Amino acid sequence: MYLWNSDALVKDFQNDQVNSAEEFKYFLINTLYIACISHTSFISFSDSNEIEWYDSVYLLITLLINAIGCYANYRLNQHGDDKDFIKRCLCLGVPLGIKLNLLVMILLFLLYFFIEVAAYSLEAHIIDFIGYMAIIWPASLLFYYSLSRKLEKIAYHQKPIFETSHDSN
């Protein structure tokens, strides 16, 4: 299982070396991650007791980015070998997601630290908007772009054909 090295995982897919036990591990990590994110979102909405209009806009844009990213990668895989789309995305999503989430956490920390120091009088929704525009949405786009590059390497990979020549004497 690769938690960081997505290129090695691409090679394993190209060589048909990802078995169901490995797939399960990636699926489990994705499931646990989604559960954590869902729980975090629930807590943040329940603290305010109401959802503002801009929360709905943020959610809509986030859903659009994800829907378009999923569809574009599905089509890319479909035009390649049209095999194992879900398996590939779930497995590749782990190392790509870990890298991007670390980057996002660092950038959000720096953003909020800078805002806290330099512009502490900004309203919370303005700070959230800056976070989404500068970090979260670009990171989502980068995730789907990175995923598409990895999927392309797998779906368009041609296994070498080894031919043996026979003398016809």
mmCIF file of C-alpha atoms in Angstrom:
data_model
loop_
_atom_site.group_PDB
_atom_site.id
_atom_site.type_symbol
_atom_site.label_atom_id
_atom_site.label_comp_id
_atom_site.label_asym_id
_atom_site.label_seq_id
_atom_site.Cartn_x
_atom_site.Cartn_y
_atom_site.Cartn_z
ATOM 1 C CA MET A 1 0.000 0.000 0.000
ATOM 2 C CA TYR A 2 1.300 3.397 -0.963
ATOM 3 C CA LEU A 3 0.307 6.363 1.170
ATOM 4 C CA TRP A 4 2.616 8.814 -0.579
ATOM 5 C CA ASN A 5 4.112 7.339 -3.752
ATOM 6 C CA SER A 6 1.359 7.562 -6.359
ATOM 7 C CA ASP A 7 3.806 6.818 -9.199
ATOM 8 C CA ALA A 8 4.560 3.392 -7.714
ATOM 9 C CA LEU A 9 0.829 2.750 -7.460
ATOM 10 C CA VAL A 10 0.442 3.693 -11.142
ATOM 11 C CA LYS A 11 3.099 1.102 -12.028
ATOM 12 C CA ASP A 12 1.321 -1.526 -9.944
ATOM 13 C CA PHE A 13 -1.913 -0.812 -11.842
ATOM 14 C CA GLN A 14 -0.098 -0.963 -15.171
ATOM 15 C CA ASN A 15 1.292 -4.370 -14.226
ATOM 16 C CA ASP A 16 -2.000 -5.676 -12.743
ATOM 17 C CA GLN A 17 -0.461 -5.990 -9.284
ATOM 18 C CA VAL A 18 -3.225 -4.350 -7.214
ATOM 19 C CA ASN A 19 -5.165 -7.152 -5.559
ATOM 20 C CA SER A 20 -8.468 -7.033 -3.683
ATOM 21 C CA ALA A 21 -6.778 -6.878 -0.258
ATOM 22 C CA GLU A 22 -4.951 -3.707 -1.348
ATOM 23 C CA GLU A 23 -8.151 -2.284 -2.840
ATOM 24 C CA PHE A 24 -9.904 -2.875 0.483
ATOM 25 C CA LYS A 25 -7.208 -0.941 2.381
ATOM 26 C CA TYR A 26 -7.609 2.054 0.076
ATOM 27 C CA PHE A 27 -11.391 1.833 0.289
ATOM 28 C CA LEU A 28 -11.207 1.746 4.100
ATOM 29 C CA ILE A 29 -8.983 4.829 4.213
ATOM 30 C CA ASN A 30 -11.348 6.684 1.875
ATOM 31 C CA THR A 31 -14.353 5.682 3.964
ATOM 32 C CA LEU A 32 -12.737 6.822 7.215
ATOM 33 C CA TYR A 33 -11.640 10.090 5.618
ATOM 34 C CA ILE A 34 -15.153 10.816 4.331
ATOM 35 C CA ALA A 35 -16.560 10.043 7.782
ATOM 36 C CA CYS A 36 -14.133 12.513 9.381
ATOM 37 C CA ILE A 37 -14.925 15.229 6.861
ATOM 38 C CA SER A 38 -18.671 14.687 7.239
ATOM 39 C CA HIS A 39 -18.387 14.877 11.012
ATOM 40 C CA THR A 40 -16.339 18.092 10.811
ATOM 41 C CA SER A 41 -18.856 19.698 8.462
ATOM 42 C CA PHE A 42 -21.728 18.714 10.730
ATOM 43 C CA ILE A 43 -20.017 20.266 13.753
ATOM 44 C CA SER A 44 -19.284 23.539 11.973
ATOM 45 C CA PHE A 45 -22.908 23.900 10.789
ATOM 46 C CA SER A 46 -24.378 22.900 14.134
ATOM 47 C CA ASP A 47 -22.313 25.521 15.992
ATOM 48 C CA SER A 48 -23.861 28.417 14.079
ATOM 49 C CA ASN A 49 -27.433 27.016 14.226
ATOM 50 C CA GLU A 50 -28.122 28.422 10.779
ATOM 51 C CA ILE A 51 -26.665 28.217 7.347
ATOM 52 C CA GLU A 52 -25.996 31.542 5.659
ATOM 53 C CA TRP A 53 -26.499 32.107 1.930
ATOM 54 C CA TYR A 54 -22.748 32.110 1.314
ATOM 55 C CA ASP A 55 -22.433 28.652 2.900
ATOM 56 C CA SER A 56 -24.807 27.399 0.209
ATOM 57 C CA VAL A 57 -22.743 29.118 -2.503
ATOM 58 C CA TYR A 58 -19.519 27.560 -1.159
ATOM 59 C CA LEU A 59 -21.181 24.161 -1.098
ATOM 60 C CA LEU A 60 -22.574 24.564 -4.628
ATOM 61 C CA ILE A 61 -19.193 25.560 -6.088
ATOM 62 C CA THR A 62 -17.472 22.721 -4.233
ATOM 63 C CA LEU A 63 -20.039 20.224 -5.526
ATOM 64 C CA LEU A 64 -19.638 21.537 -9.084
ATOM 65 C CA ILE A 65 -15.847 21.223 -8.969
ATOM 66 C CA ASN A 66 -16.131 17.665 -7.653
ATOM 67 C CA ALA A 67 -18.857 16.604 -10.074
ATOM 68 C CA ILE A 68 -17.002 18.002 -13.089
ATOM 69 C CA GLY A 69 -13.703 16.517 -11.873
ATOM 70 C CA CYS A 70 -15.254 13.071 -11.398
ATOM 71 C CA TYR A 71 -16.989 13.168 -14.774
ATOM 72 C CA ALA A 72 -13.893 14.392 -16.643
ATOM 73 C CA ASN A 73 -11.785 11.627 -15.111
ATOM 74 C CA TYR A 74 -14.460 9.042 -15.868
ATOM 75 C CA ARG A 75 -14.477 10.093 -19.529
ATOM 76 C CA LEU A 76 -10.676 10.044 -19.669
ATOM 77 C CA ASN A 77 -10.611 6.503 -18.284
ATOM 78 C CA GLN A 78 -13.468 5.484 -20.589
ATOM 79 C CA HIS A 79 -11.588 6.674 -23.668
ATOM 80 C CA GLY A 80 -8.538 4.727 -22.508
ATOM 81 C CA ASP A 81 -8.978 1.069 -21.622
ATOM 82 C CA ASP A 82 -12.360 1.691 -19.889
ATOM 83 C CA LYS A 83 -11.465 -0.572 -16.960
ATOM 84 C CA ASP A 84 -11.534 -0.348 -13.159
ATOM 85 C CA PHE A 85 -12.433 3.347 -12.873
ATOM 86 C CA ILE A 86 -13.721 3.182 -9.285
ATOM 87 C CA LYS A 87 -10.848 1.012 -8.096
ATOM 88 C CA ARG A 88 -8.265 3.297 -9.686
ATOM 89 C CA CYS A 89 -9.804 6.470 -8.305
ATOM 90 C CA LEU A 90 -10.214 5.105 -4.787
ATOM 91 C CA CYS A 91 -6.662 3.812 -4.659
ATOM 92 C CA LEU A 92 -4.977 6.781 -6.327
ATOM 93 C CA GLY A 93 -7.048 9.183 -4.241
ATOM 94 C CA VAL A 94 -5.250 8.119 -1.063
ATOM 95 C CA PRO A 95 -1.659 9.222 -1.844
ATOM 96 C CA LEU A 96 -2.854 12.221 -3.865
ATOM 97 C CA GLY A 97 -5.306 13.220 -1.134
ATOM 98 C CA ILE A 98 -2.733 12.904 1.637
ATOM 99 C CA LYS A 99 -0.296 15.195 -0.186
ATOM 100 C CA LEU A 100 -2.942 17.789 -1.038
ATOM 101 C CA ASN A 101 -4.511 17.742 2.415
ATOM 102 C CA LEU A 102 -1.149 18.397 4.036
ATOM 103 C CA LEU A 103 -0.584 21.293 1.643
ATOM 104 C CA VAL A 104 -4.088 22.677 2.287
ATOM 105 C CA MET A 105 -3.674 22.444 6.069
ATOM 106 C CA ILE A 106 -0.359 24.307 5.939
ATOM 107 C CA LEU A 107 -1.727 26.998 3.617
ATOM 108 C CA LEU A 108 -4.911 27.442 5.664
ATOM 109 C CA PHE A 109 -2.865 27.731 8.846
ATOM 110 C CA LEU A 110 -0.695 30.401 7.212
ATOM 111 C CA LEU A 111 -3.751 32.206 5.831
ATOM 112 C CA TYR A 112 -5.546 32.302 9.172
ATOM 113 C CA PHE A 113 -2.334 33.243 10.985
ATOM 114 C CA PHE A 114 -1.748 36.120 8.539
ATOM 115 C CA ILE A 115 -5.349 37.297 8.806
ATOM 116 C CA GLU A 116 -5.225 37.048 12.592
ATOM 117 C CA VAL A 117 -2.088 39.206 12.673
ATOM 118 C CA ALA A 118 -2.738 41.617 9.804
ATOM 119 C CA ALA A 119 -6.473 41.890 9.329
ATOM 120 C CA TYR A 120 -8.174 40.728 12.480
ATOM 121 C CA SER A 121 -11.193 42.928 11.859
ATOM 122 C CA LEU A 122 -12.450 40.928 8.854
ATOM 123 C CA GLU A 123 -15.742 39.132 9.238
ATOM 124 C CA ALA A 124 -15.630 35.335 9.406
ATOM 125 C CA HIS A 125 -17.445 34.819 6.093
ATOM 126 C CA ILE A 126 -14.895 37.046 4.297
ATOM 127 C CA ILE A 127 -12.072 34.965 5.754
ATOM 128 C CA ASP A 128 -13.869 31.783 4.662
ATOM 129 C CA PHE A 129 -14.310 33.185 1.157
ATOM 130 C CA ILE A 130 -10.584 33.959 0.924
ATOM 131 C CA GLY A 131 -9.808 30.425 2.118
ATOM 132 C CA TYR A 132 -12.070 28.845 -0.484
ATOM 133 C CA MET A 133 -10.922 31.069 -3.362
ATOM 134 C CA ALA A 134 -7.199 30.942 -2.615
ATOM 135 C CA ILE A 135 -6.768 27.436 -1.249
ATOM 136 C CA ILE A 136 -9.655 24.971 -1.134
ATOM 137 C CA TRP A 137 -11.069 25.291 -4.657
ATOM 138 C CA PRO A 138 -7.643 25.441 -6.337
ATOM 139 C CA ALA A 139 -6.596 22.374 -4.304
ATOM 140 C CA SER A 140 -9.715 20.518 -5.493
ATOM 141 C CA LEU A 141 -8.897 21.408 -9.084
ATOM 142 C CA LEU A 142 -5.297 20.292 -8.551
ATOM 143 C CA PHE A 143 -6.509 16.988 -7.083
ATOM 144 C CA TYR A 144 -8.627 16.178 -10.143
ATOM 145 C CA TYR A 145 -5.892 17.322 -12.511
ATOM 146 C CA SER A 146 -3.327 15.111 -10.720
ATOM 147 C CA LEU A 147 -5.771 12.216 -10.714
ATOM 148 C CA SER A 148 -6.329 12.649 -14.452
ATOM 149 C CA ARG A 149 -2.583 12.507 -15.156
ATOM 150 C CA LYS A 150 -2.270 9.265 -13.154
ATOM 151 C CA LEU A 151 -5.398 7.727 -14.709
ATOM 152 C CA GLU A 152 -4.112 8.607 -18.145
ATOM 153 C CA LYS A 153 -0.860 6.743 -17.466
ATOM 154 C CA ILE A 154 -2.843 3.659 -16.503
ATOM 155 C CA ALA A 155 -5.773 3.742 -18.935
ATOM 156 C CA TYR A 156 -3.608 4.463 -21.972
ATOM 157 C CA HIS A 157 -0.755 2.164 -20.967
ATOM 158 C CA GLN A 158 0.035 -0.456 -23.577
ATOM 159 C CA LYS A 159 1.604 -3.599 -22.236
ATOM 160 C CA PRO A 160 4.572 -4.675 -24.289
ATOM 161 C CA ILE A 161 3.856 -7.557 -26.596
ATOM 162 C CA PHE A 162 6.632 -10.072 -26.587
ATOM 163 C CA GLU A 163 6.817 -12.052 -29.753
ATOM 164 C CA THR A 164 9.037 -14.985 -30.356
ATOM 165 C CA SER A 165 10.239 -15.622 -33.825
ATOM 166 C CA HIS A 166 10.098 -19.154 -35.101
ATOM 167 C CA ASP A 167 12.213 -20.255 -37.978
ATOM 168 C CA SER A 168 10.193 -22.117 -40.531
ATOM 169 C CA ASN A 169 12.768 -24.551 -41.825
#
